[in-house]
C-alpha positions as a Markdown table, in Angstrom:
| # | Residue | x | y | z |
|---|---|---|---|---|
| 1 | Met | 75.1 | 90.3 | 99.1 |
| 2 | Ile | 73.1 | 93.1 | 100.7 |
| 3 | Phe | 75.0 | 95.6 | 102.9 |
| 4 | Thr | 73.5 | 98.0 | 105.4 |
| 5 | Thr | 74.7 | 101.6 | 105.7 |
| 6 | His | 74.5 | 104.6 | 108.1 |
| 7 | Tyr | 75.1 | 108.3 | 108.0 |
| 8 | Tyr | 75.3 | 111.2 | 110.5 |
| 9 | Arg | 73.0 | 114.2 | 110.5 |
| 10 | Ser | 74.4 | 117.7 | 111.1 |
| 11 | Asp | 73.4 | 117.4 | 114.8 |
| 12 | Gly | 75.5 | 114.3 | 115.2 |
| 13 | Thr | 72.7 | 111.7 | 115.3 |
| 14 | Lys | 73.3 | 108.4 | 113.5 |
| 15 | Trp | 70.7 | 107.3 | 111.0 |
| 16 | Ser | 70.2 | 104.1 | 109.0 |
| 17 | Gly | 71.1 | 104.6 | 105.3 |
| 18 | Pro | 70.1 | 102.9 | 102.1 |
| 19 | Arg | 70.8 | 99.2 | 101.5 |
| 20 | Ile | 73.5 | 98.5 | 98.9 |
| 21 | Lys | 73.7 | 95.4 | 96.7 |
| 22 | Ala | 77.3 | 94.5 | 96.0 |
| 23 | Ile | 79.5 | 91.5 | 95.4 |
| 24 | Ala | 82.1 | 92.3 | 98.1 |
| 25 | Trp | 82.7 | 94.6 | 101.0 |
| 26 | Ser | 85.1 | 96.7 | 98.9 |
| 27 | Glu | 82.5 | 97.3 | 96.2 |
| 28 | Ala | 79.9 | 98.2 | 98.9 |
| 29 | Glu | 82.3 | 100.8 | 100.4 |
| 30 | Tyr | 82.9 | 102.3 | 96.9 |
| 31 | Leu | 79.1 | 102.5 | 96.2 |
| 32 | Ala | 78.6 | 103.9 | 99.7 |
| 33 | Ser | 81.2 | 106.6 | 99.2 |
| 34 | Ile | 79.2 | 107.8 | 96.1 |
| 35 | Lys | 76.1 | 108.1 | 98.3 |
| 36 | Ala | 78.0 | 109.8 | 101.1 |
| 37 | Val | 77.2 | 107.0 | 103.6 |
| 38 | Glu | 79.3 | 104.4 | 105.5 |
| 39 | Val | 78.9 | 100.6 | 105.3 |
| 40 | Thr | 77.7 | 99.1 | 108.6 |
| 41 | Gly | 77.7 | 95.4 | 107.8 |
| 42 | Arg | 76.0 | 92.6 | 105.8 |
| 43 | Leu | 72.3 | 92.2 | 106.0 |
| 44 | Arg | 71.7 | 88.6 | 107.0 |
| 45 | Ala | 68.1 | 88.6 | 108.1 |
| 46 | Glu | 65.2 | 90.8 | 108.9 |
| 47 | Ile | 61.7 | 90.4 | 110.3 |
| 48 | Asp | 58.7 | 91.7 | 108.4 |
| 49 | Glu | 57.0 | 94.3 | 110.6 |
| 50 | Phe | 53.5 | 93.4 | 109.4 |
| 51 | Thr | 53.6 | 89.6 | 109.2 |
| 52 | Gly | 56.4 | 88.9 | 111.8 |
| 53 | Glu | 58.0 | 86.5 | 109.2 |
| 54 | Arg | 61.8 | 86.1 | 109.3 |
| 55 | Ile | 63.5 | 86.7 | 106.0 |
| 56 | Asp | 67.0 | 85.2 | 105.7 |
| 57 | Tyr | 69.2 | 86.5 | 103.0 |
| 58 | Asp | 72.3 | 84.4 | 103.7 |
| 59 | Leu | 70.8 | 81.2 | 105.1 |
| 60 | Pro | 67.5 | 80.4 | 103.3 |
| 61 | Asn | 67.3 | 77.0 | 105.0 |
| 62 | Leu | 66.5 | 78.6 | 108.4 |
| 63 | Asn | 63.0 | 79.8 | 107.4 |
């Protein structure tokens, strides 16, 4: 699974962090703690900004 993360800058603004590949939420939280970020959730789909194509990570039959 791919997990999304976030972090806070020194001025308090929230920014998107790196994606983390992990087997479970607990592993994602462990890997995120190493990178000093917090797990936000699972990445299920995204839309390519250039082609507009939807990329499903959990449900490949929806494409």
